[in-house]
Coordinates of C-alpha atoms in Angstrom, one line a residue:
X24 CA 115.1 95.5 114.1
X25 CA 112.9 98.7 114.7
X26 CA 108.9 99.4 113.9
X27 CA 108.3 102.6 114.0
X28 CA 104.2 102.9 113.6
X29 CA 102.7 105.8 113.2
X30 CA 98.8 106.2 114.1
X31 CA 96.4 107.3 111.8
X32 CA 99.3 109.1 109.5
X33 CA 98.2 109.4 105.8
X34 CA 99.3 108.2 102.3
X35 CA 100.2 111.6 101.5
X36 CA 101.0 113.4 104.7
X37 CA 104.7 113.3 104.6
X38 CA 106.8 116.0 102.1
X39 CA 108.7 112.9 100.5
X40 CA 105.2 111.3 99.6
X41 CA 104.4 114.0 97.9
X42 CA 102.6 116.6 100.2
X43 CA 103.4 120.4 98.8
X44 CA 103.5 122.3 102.1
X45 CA 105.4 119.2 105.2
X46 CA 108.5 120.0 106.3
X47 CA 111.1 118.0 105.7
X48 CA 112.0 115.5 108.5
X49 CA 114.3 112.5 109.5
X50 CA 111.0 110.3 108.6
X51 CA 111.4 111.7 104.9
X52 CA 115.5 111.2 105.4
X53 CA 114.7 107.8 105.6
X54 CA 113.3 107.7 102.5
X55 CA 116.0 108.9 100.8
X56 CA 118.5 106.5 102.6
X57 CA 116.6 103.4 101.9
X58 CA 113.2 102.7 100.3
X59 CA 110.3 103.6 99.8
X60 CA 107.0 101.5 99.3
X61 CA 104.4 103.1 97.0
X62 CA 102.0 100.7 97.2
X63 CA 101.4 98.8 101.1
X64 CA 98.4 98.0 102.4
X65 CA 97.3 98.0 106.1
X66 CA 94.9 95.2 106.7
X67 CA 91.8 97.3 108.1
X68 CA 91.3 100.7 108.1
X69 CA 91.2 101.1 112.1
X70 CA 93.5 99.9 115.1
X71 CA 93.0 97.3 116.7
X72 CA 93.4 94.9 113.8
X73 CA 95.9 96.3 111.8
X74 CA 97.6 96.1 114.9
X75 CA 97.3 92.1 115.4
X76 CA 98.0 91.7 111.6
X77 CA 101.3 93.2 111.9
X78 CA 102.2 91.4 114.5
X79 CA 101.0 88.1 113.8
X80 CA 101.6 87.7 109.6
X81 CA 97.6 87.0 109.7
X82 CA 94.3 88.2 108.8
X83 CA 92.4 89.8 111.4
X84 CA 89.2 87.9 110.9
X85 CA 91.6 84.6 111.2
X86 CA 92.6 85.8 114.4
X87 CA 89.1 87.1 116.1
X88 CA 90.3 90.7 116.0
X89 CA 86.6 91.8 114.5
X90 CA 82.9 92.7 116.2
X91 CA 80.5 95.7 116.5
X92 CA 83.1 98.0 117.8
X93 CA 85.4 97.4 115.5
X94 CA 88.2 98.1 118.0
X95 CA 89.1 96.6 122.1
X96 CA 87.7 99.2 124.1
X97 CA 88.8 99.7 127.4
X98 CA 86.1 97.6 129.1
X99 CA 86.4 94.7 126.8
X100 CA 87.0 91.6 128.2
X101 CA 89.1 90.3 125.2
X102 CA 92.5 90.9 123.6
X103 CA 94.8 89.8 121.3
X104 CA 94.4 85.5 121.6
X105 CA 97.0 83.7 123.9
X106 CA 96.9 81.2 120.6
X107 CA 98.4 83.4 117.7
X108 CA 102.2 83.8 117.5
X109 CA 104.0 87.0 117.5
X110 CA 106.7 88.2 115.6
X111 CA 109.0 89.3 119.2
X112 CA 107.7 86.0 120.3
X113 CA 108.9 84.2 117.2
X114 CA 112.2 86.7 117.6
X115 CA 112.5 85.6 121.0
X116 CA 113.2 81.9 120.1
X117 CA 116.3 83.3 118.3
X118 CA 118.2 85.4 120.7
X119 CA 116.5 88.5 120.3
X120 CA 115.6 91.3 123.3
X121 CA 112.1 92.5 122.3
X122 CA 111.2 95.9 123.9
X123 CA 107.8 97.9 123.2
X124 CA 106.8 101.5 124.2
X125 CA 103.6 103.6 123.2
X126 CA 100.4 103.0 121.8
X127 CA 98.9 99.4 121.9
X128 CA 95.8 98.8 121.8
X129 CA 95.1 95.1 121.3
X130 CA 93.2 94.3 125.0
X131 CA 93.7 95.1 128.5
X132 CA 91.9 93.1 131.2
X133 CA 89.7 89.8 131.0
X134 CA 87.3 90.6 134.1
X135 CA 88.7 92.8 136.8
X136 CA 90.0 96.6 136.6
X137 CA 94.0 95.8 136.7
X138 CA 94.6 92.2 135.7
X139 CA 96.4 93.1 132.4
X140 CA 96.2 89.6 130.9
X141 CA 96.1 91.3 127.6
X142 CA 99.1 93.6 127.8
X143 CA 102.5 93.4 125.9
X144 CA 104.1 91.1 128.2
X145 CA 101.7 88.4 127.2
X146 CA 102.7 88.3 123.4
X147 CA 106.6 88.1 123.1
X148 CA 107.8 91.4 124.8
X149 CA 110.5 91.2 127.5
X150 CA 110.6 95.0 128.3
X151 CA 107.6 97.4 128.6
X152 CA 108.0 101.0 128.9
X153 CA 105.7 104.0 129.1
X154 CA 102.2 102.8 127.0
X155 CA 98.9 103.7 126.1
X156 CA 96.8 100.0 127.0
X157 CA 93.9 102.0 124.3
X158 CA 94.9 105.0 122.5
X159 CA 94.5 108.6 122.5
X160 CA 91.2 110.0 121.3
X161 CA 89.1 112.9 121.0
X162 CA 87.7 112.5 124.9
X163 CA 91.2 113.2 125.8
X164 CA 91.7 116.5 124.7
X165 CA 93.3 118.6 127.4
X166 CA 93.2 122.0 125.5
X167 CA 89.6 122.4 126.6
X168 CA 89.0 123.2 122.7
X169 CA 86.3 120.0 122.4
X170 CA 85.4 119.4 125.9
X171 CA 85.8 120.7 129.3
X172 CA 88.1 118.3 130.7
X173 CA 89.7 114.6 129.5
X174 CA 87.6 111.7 130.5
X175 CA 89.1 109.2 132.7
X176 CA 87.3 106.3 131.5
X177 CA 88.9 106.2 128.2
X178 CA 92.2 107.9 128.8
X179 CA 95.0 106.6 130.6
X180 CA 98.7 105.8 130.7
X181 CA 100.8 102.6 131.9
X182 CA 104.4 102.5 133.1
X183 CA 104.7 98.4 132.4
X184 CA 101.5 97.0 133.9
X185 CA 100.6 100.2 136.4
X186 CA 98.6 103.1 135.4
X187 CA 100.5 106.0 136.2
X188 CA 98.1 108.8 135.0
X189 CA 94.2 108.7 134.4
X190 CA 93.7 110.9 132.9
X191 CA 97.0 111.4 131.1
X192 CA 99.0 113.9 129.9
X193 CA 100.7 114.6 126.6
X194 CA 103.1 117.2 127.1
X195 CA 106.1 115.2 127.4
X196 CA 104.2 112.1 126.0
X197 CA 106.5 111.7 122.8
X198 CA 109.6 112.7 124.5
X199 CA 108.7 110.0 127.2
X200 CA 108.6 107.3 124.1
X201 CA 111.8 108.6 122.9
X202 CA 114.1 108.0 126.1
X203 CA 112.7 105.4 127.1
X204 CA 113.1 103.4 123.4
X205 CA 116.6 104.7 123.6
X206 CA 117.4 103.6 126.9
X207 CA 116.2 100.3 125.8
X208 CA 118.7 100.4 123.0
X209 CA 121.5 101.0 124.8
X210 CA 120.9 98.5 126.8
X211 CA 120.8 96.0 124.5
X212 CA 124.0 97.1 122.3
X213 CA 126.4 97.2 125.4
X214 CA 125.1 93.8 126.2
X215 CA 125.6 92.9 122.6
X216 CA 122.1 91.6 122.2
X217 CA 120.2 91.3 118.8
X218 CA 117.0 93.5 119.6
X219 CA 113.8 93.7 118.2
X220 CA 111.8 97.4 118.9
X221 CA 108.4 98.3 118.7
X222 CA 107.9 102.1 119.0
X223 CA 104.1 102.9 118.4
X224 CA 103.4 106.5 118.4
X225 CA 100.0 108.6 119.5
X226 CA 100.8 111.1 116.3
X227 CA 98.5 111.8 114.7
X228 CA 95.5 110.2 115.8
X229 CA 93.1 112.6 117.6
X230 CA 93.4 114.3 120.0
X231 CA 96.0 116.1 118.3
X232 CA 98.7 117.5 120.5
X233 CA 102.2 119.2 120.6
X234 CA 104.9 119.0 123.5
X235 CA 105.8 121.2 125.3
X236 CA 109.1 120.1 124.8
X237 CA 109.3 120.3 121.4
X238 CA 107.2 123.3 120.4
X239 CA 107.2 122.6 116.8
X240 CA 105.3 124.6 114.1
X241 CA 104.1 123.9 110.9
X242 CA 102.8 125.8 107.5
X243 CA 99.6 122.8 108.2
X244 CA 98.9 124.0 111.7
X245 CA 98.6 121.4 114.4
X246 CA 97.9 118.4 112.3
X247 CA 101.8 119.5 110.5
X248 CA 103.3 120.4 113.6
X249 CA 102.2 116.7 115.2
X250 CA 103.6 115.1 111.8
X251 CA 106.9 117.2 112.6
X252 CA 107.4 116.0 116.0
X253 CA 107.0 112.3 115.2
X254 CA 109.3 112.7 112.8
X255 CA 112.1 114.6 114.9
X256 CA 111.5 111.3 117.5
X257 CA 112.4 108.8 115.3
X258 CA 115.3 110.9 114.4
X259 CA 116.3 110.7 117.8
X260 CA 116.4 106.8 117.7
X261 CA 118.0 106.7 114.2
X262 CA 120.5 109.6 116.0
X263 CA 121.0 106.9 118.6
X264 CA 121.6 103.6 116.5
X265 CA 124.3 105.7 114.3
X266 CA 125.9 107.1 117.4
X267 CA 125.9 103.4 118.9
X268 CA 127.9 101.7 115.7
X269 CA 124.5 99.7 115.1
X270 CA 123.0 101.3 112.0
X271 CA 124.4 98.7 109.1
X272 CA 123.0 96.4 111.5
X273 CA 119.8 97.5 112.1
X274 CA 116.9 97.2 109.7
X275 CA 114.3 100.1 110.3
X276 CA 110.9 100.1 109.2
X277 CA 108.4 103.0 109.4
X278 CA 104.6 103.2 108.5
X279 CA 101.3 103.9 109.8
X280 CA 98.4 101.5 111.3
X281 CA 96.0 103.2 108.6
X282 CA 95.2 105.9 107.0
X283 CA 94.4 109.4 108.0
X284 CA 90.8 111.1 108.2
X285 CA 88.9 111.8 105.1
X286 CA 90.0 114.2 102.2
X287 CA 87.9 116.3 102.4
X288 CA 87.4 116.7 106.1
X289 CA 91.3 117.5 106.6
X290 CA 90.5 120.0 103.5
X291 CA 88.2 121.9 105.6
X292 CA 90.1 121.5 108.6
X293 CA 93.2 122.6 106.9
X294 CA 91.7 126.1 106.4
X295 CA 90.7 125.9 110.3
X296 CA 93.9 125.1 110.9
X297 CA 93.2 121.3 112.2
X298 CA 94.0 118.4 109.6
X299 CA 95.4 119.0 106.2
X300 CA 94.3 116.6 103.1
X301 CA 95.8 113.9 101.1
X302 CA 97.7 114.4 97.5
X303 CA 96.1 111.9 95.6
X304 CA 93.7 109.0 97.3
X305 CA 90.4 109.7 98.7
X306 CA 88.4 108.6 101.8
X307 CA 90.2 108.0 105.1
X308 CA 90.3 105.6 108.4
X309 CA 86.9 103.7 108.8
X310 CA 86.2 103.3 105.2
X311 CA 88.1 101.4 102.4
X312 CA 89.0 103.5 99.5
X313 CA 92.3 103.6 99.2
X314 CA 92.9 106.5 101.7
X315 CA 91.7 104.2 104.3
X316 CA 94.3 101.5 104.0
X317 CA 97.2 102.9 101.3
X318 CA 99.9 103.8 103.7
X319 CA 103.2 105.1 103.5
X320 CA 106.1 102.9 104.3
X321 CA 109.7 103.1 104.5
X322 CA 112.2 100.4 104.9
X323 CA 116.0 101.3 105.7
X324 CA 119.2 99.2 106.2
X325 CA 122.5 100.7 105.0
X326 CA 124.7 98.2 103.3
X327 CA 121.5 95.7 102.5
X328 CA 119.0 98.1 101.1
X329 CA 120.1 100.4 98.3
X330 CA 119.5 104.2 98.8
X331 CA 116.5 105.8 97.3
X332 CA 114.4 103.3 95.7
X333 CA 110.8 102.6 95.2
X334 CA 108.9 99.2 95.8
X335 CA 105.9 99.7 93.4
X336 CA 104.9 96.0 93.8
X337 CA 101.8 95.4 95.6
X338 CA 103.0 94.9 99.4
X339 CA 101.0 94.5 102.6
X340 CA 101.9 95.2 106.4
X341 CA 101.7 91.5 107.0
X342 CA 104.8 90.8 104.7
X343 CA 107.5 92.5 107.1
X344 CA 106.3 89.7 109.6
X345 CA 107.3 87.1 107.8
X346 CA 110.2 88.9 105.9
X347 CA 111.6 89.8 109.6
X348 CA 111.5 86.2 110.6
X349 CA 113.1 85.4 107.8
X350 CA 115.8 88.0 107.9
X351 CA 116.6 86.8 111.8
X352 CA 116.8 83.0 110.8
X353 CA 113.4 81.9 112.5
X354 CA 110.7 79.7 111.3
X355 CA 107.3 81.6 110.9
X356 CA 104.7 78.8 112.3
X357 CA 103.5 75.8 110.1
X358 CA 100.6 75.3 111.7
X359 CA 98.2 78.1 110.6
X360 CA 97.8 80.5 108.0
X361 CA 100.5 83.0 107.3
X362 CA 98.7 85.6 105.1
X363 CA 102.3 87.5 105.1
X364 CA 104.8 87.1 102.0
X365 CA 108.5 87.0 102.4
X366 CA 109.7 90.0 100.6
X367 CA 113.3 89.5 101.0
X368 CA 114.5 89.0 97.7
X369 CA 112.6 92.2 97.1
X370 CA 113.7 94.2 99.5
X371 CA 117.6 93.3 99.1
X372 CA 117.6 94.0 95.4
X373 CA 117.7 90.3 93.8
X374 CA 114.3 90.6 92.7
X375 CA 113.3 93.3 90.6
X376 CA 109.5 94.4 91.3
X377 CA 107.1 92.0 90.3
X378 CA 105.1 92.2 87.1
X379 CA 101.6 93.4 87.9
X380 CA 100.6 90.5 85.6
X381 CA 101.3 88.4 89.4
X382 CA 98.3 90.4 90.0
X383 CA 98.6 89.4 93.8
X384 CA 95.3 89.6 95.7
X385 CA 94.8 91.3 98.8
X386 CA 91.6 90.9 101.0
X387 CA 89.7 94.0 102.8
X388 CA 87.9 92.7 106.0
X389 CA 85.4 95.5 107.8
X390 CA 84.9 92.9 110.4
X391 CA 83.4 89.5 108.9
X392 CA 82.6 91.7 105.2
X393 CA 84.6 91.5 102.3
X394 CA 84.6 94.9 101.2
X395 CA 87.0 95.2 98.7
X396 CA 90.2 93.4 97.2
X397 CA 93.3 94.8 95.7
X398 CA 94.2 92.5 92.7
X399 CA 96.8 93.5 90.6
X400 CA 96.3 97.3 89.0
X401 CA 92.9 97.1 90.1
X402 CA 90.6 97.6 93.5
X403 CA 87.3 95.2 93.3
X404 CA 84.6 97.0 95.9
X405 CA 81.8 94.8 96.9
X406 CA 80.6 97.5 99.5
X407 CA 81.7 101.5 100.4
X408 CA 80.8 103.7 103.1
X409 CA 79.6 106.9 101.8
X410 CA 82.2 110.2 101.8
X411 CA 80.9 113.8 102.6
X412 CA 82.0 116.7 100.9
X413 CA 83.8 119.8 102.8
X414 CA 80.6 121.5 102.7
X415 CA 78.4 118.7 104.6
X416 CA 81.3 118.5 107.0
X417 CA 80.8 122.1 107.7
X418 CA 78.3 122.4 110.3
X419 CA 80.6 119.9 112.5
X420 CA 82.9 123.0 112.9
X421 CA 82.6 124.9 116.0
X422 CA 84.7 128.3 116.8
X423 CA 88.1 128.1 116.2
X424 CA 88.0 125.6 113.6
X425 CA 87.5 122.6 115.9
X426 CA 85.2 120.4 115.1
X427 CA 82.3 120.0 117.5
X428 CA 81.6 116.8 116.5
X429 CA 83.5 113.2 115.4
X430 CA 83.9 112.9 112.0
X431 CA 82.8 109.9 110.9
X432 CA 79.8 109.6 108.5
X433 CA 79.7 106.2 108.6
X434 CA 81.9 103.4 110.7
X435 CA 80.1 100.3 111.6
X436 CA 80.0 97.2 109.5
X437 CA 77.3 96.2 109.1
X438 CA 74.8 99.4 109.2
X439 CA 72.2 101.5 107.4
X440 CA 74.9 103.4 105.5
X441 CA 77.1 100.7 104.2
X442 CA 76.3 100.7 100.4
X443 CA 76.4 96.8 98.8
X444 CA 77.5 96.7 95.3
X445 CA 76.4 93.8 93.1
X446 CA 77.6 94.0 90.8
X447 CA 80.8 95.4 92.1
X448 CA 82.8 98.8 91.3
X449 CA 86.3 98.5 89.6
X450 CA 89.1 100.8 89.7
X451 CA 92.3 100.9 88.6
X452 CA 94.0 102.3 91.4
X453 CA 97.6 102.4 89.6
X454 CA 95.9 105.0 87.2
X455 CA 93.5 106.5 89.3
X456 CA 94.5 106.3 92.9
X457 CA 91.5 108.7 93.8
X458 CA 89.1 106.1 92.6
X459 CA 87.2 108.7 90.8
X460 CA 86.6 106.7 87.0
X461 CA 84.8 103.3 87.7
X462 CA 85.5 100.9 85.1
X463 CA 83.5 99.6 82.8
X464 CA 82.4 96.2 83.7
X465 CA 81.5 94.5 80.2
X466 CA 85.1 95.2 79.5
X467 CA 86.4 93.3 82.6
X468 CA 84.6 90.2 83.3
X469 CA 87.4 88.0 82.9
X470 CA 89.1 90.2 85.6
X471 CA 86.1 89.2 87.4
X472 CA 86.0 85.8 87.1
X473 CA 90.0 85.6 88.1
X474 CA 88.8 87.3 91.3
X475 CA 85.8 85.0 91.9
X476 CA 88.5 81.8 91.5
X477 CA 91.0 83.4 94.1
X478 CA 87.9 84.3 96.6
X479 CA 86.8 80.4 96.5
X480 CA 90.5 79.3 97.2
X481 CA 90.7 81.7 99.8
X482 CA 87.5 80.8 101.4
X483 CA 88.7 77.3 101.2
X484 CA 90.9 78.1 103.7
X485 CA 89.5 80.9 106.2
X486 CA 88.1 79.4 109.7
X487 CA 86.5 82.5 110.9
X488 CA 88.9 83.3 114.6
X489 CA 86.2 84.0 117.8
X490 CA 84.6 87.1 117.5
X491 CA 86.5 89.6 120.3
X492 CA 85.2 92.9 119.4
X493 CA 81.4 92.9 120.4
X494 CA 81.9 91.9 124.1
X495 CA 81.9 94.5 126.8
X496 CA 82.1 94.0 130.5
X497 CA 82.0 97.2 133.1
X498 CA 84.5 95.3 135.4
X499 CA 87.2 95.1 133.1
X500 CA 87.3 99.1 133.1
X501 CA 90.9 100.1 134.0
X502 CA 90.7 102.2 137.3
X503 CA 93.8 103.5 139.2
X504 CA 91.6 103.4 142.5
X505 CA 88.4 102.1 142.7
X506 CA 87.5 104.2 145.6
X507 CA 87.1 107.4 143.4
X508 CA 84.1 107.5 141.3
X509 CA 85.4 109.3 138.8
X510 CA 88.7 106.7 138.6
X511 CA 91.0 109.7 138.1
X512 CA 94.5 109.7 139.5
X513 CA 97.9 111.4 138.5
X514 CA 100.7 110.1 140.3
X515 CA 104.3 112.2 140.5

């Protein structure tokens, strides 16, 4: 079993979701050899929980994963809770190798600089390759186009437990991922091993970057040319599992943590040769329209899954937990909440797509606020964060097209520019994916009240998890050596 995740990869940034102007990569080959979901949900519109929902099957705010920052920073003393259950730890139980490389994000340290309680190791994985403990963001631009150097504070690379460059580099960054996930591979096959990968890429969250070693171009500029590489590396694995005799025995999954920046942001970028926009959905990461959260996501498995179909049923990121458990014969824990559905049936073709009369319900957190549901055709929004036009964005562009300033117009929940609805704003997202016509609500009260019903039973059953996002503490600040002030270090 492989994830590939993407990070901060859009709806409608890859040629076979629609975009006019992609290339054509292995991630859109996929598509065509296996399926293709049209309508899966991350859990949260940033990182850090989307992250632990994958993983885990749960809600973030079950979990803790939610607090003023929205996301673990690197001095945060928290991380993803001892307490919940991972899928590699559930995977684990059954004879599986579990193996991770690239971005994380889900904690650190508790209260010293290198005590990496927080790290992979802790939640399931036996292997740890080359990893980003954070992420890659704007501060670590190394192109001198947004600052004058990367800052160390926030940008640094692990080998296992070890920081082995702070700052980091990304020239050979993806290429790095890609051995190192195949050498893991390898491994396991010629010790006939069931494994269990998790390949979390840097592309394409800011600060955008191309290797050096893979040079691509793209008609989109550097935002296309970051899409192309991610796709030629998980060609490179799905190369290596067809090469190895594995690939009717692997089940590969790709998507993306959440969605990409706003519409109209990559629209003005796009002419500056920076982002490029969405097809169809508007607003972006942070906020919760369905560009935010409506991700692409491809399942493959030659044999199992039949080539070139669509999944139009209403699907989240949490389902693969519990439909991978399933799928390796383990036992997804009885003592908490699983917000994931098994999706086998599905997935294998003995279930046609469910009838949108199921109207399943899916719940938006922005930490501890309810912001909006998905509930069968339709999205329920009980608060938005605002979208700028192309035009407001434009004074954040500096020379060259690159923006001189982040993006985000509004990001914190709760704050001045979160707008409450009451009574809320419908959609039907099936017809109107761009959330453009707001229904009228004297013709849907009964839709309504179904959603009132499901909210009770749902609140019946949510015990909020420790709040882990709001906590900082100076100490916990990764440092290669404490002796330098500035904390920088590149070892050979």
């Amino acid at each position: 079993m492989i994830i590939f995740l993407a990070d901060d990869v859009g709806y409608g940034d890859l040629k076979s979701y629609g975009h006019p102007t992609q290339e054509w990569g292995p991630i859109d080959d996929m598509a065509e050899e296996g399926m293709k979901f049209s309508s899966l949900y991350s859990t949260n519109s940033v990182c850090s929980p989307s992250r632990a929902a994958l993983l885990t099957g749960r809600l973030p705010i079950r979990i803790g994963v939610y607090g003023k920052y929205r996301v673990f920073n690197p001095p945060s003393p928290n991380g993803l809770p001892k307490e919940e259950i991972t899928l590699p730890e559930i995977l684990r139980d059954v004879g599986y190798a579990s193996g991770m490389v690239g971005k994380w994000h889900l904690g650190i340290n508790d209260y010293t600089p290198m005590s990496g309680v927080h790290l992979p190791h802790y939640h399931g994985f036996d292997w740890l390759g080359t990893n980003l403990p954070f992420t890659n963001v704007w501060v670590c631009d190394e192109t001198k186009k947004h600052m004058d150097a990367p800052d160390p504070s926030m940008c640094f690379m692990y080998d296992n437990e070890t920081i082995i460059q702070q700052p980091f580099s990304h020239q050979y960054l993806t290429k790095t991922f890609v051995d190192e996930a195949s050498t893991f591979i390898r491994q396991q096959t010629e010790n006939d091993k069931p494994f269990f990968l998790y390949l979390s890429f840097a592309h394409n969250h800011v600060a955008m970057f191309i290797g050096k070693d893979t040079e691509f171009t793209s008609n989109r500029g550097i935002y296309g040319a970051g899409i192309r590489e991610l796709s030629w590396a998980v060609g490179e694995i799905m190369k290596d599992i067809k090469s190895l005799g594995i690939d009717n025995n692997t089940l590969v999954f790709f998507t993306s943590d959440n969605g990409g920046h706003n519409r109209d942001v990559q629209v003005l970028y796009n002419y500056l040769n920076f982002i490029t926009p969405f097809i169809i959905v508007i607003g972006g990461k942070a906020n919760y329209y369905e560009g935010g959260i409506r991700v692409p996501g491809i399942l493959r498995w030659p044999g199992q899954i039949s080539a070139g179909t669509i999944n139009s049923n209403i699907v989240s990121q949490m389902d693969m937990f519990t439909t991978f458990v399933n799928l390796a014969g383990g036992e997804t824990p009885s003592d908490r909440v699983i917000d994931g559905r098994d999706i086998t049936q599905q997935i294998l073709g003995s279930m046609k797509n469910e009838s949108k009369t199921k109207k399943r319900i899916l719940f938006f957190y922005c930490n501890d606020m309810l912001f909006a549901v998905r509930y069968g055709s339709f999205k329920v929004h009980f608060y938005t964060m605002p979208v700028k036009n192309k035009e407001e964005y434009a004074d954040a562009c500096g020379e060259g097209g690159f923006p001189n300033t982040m993006y985000f117009n509004c990001y914190y929940c709760p704050s001045e520019c979160v707008i409450k609805h009451d009574p809320p704003l419908i959609f039907n997202v099936d017809a109107d994916p761009a959330e453009e016509y707001q229904l009228d609500l004297a013709l849907h009260k009964l839709l309504l009240l179904e959603v009132k019903h499901l909210l009770a039973e749902h609140n019946s059953t949510l015990i909020k998890g420790e709040e882990l996002l709001s906590a900082l503490n100076q100490p916990s600040q990764p440092c290669c050596d404490s002796s330098k002030p500035s904390c920088s270090c590149n070892y050979p």
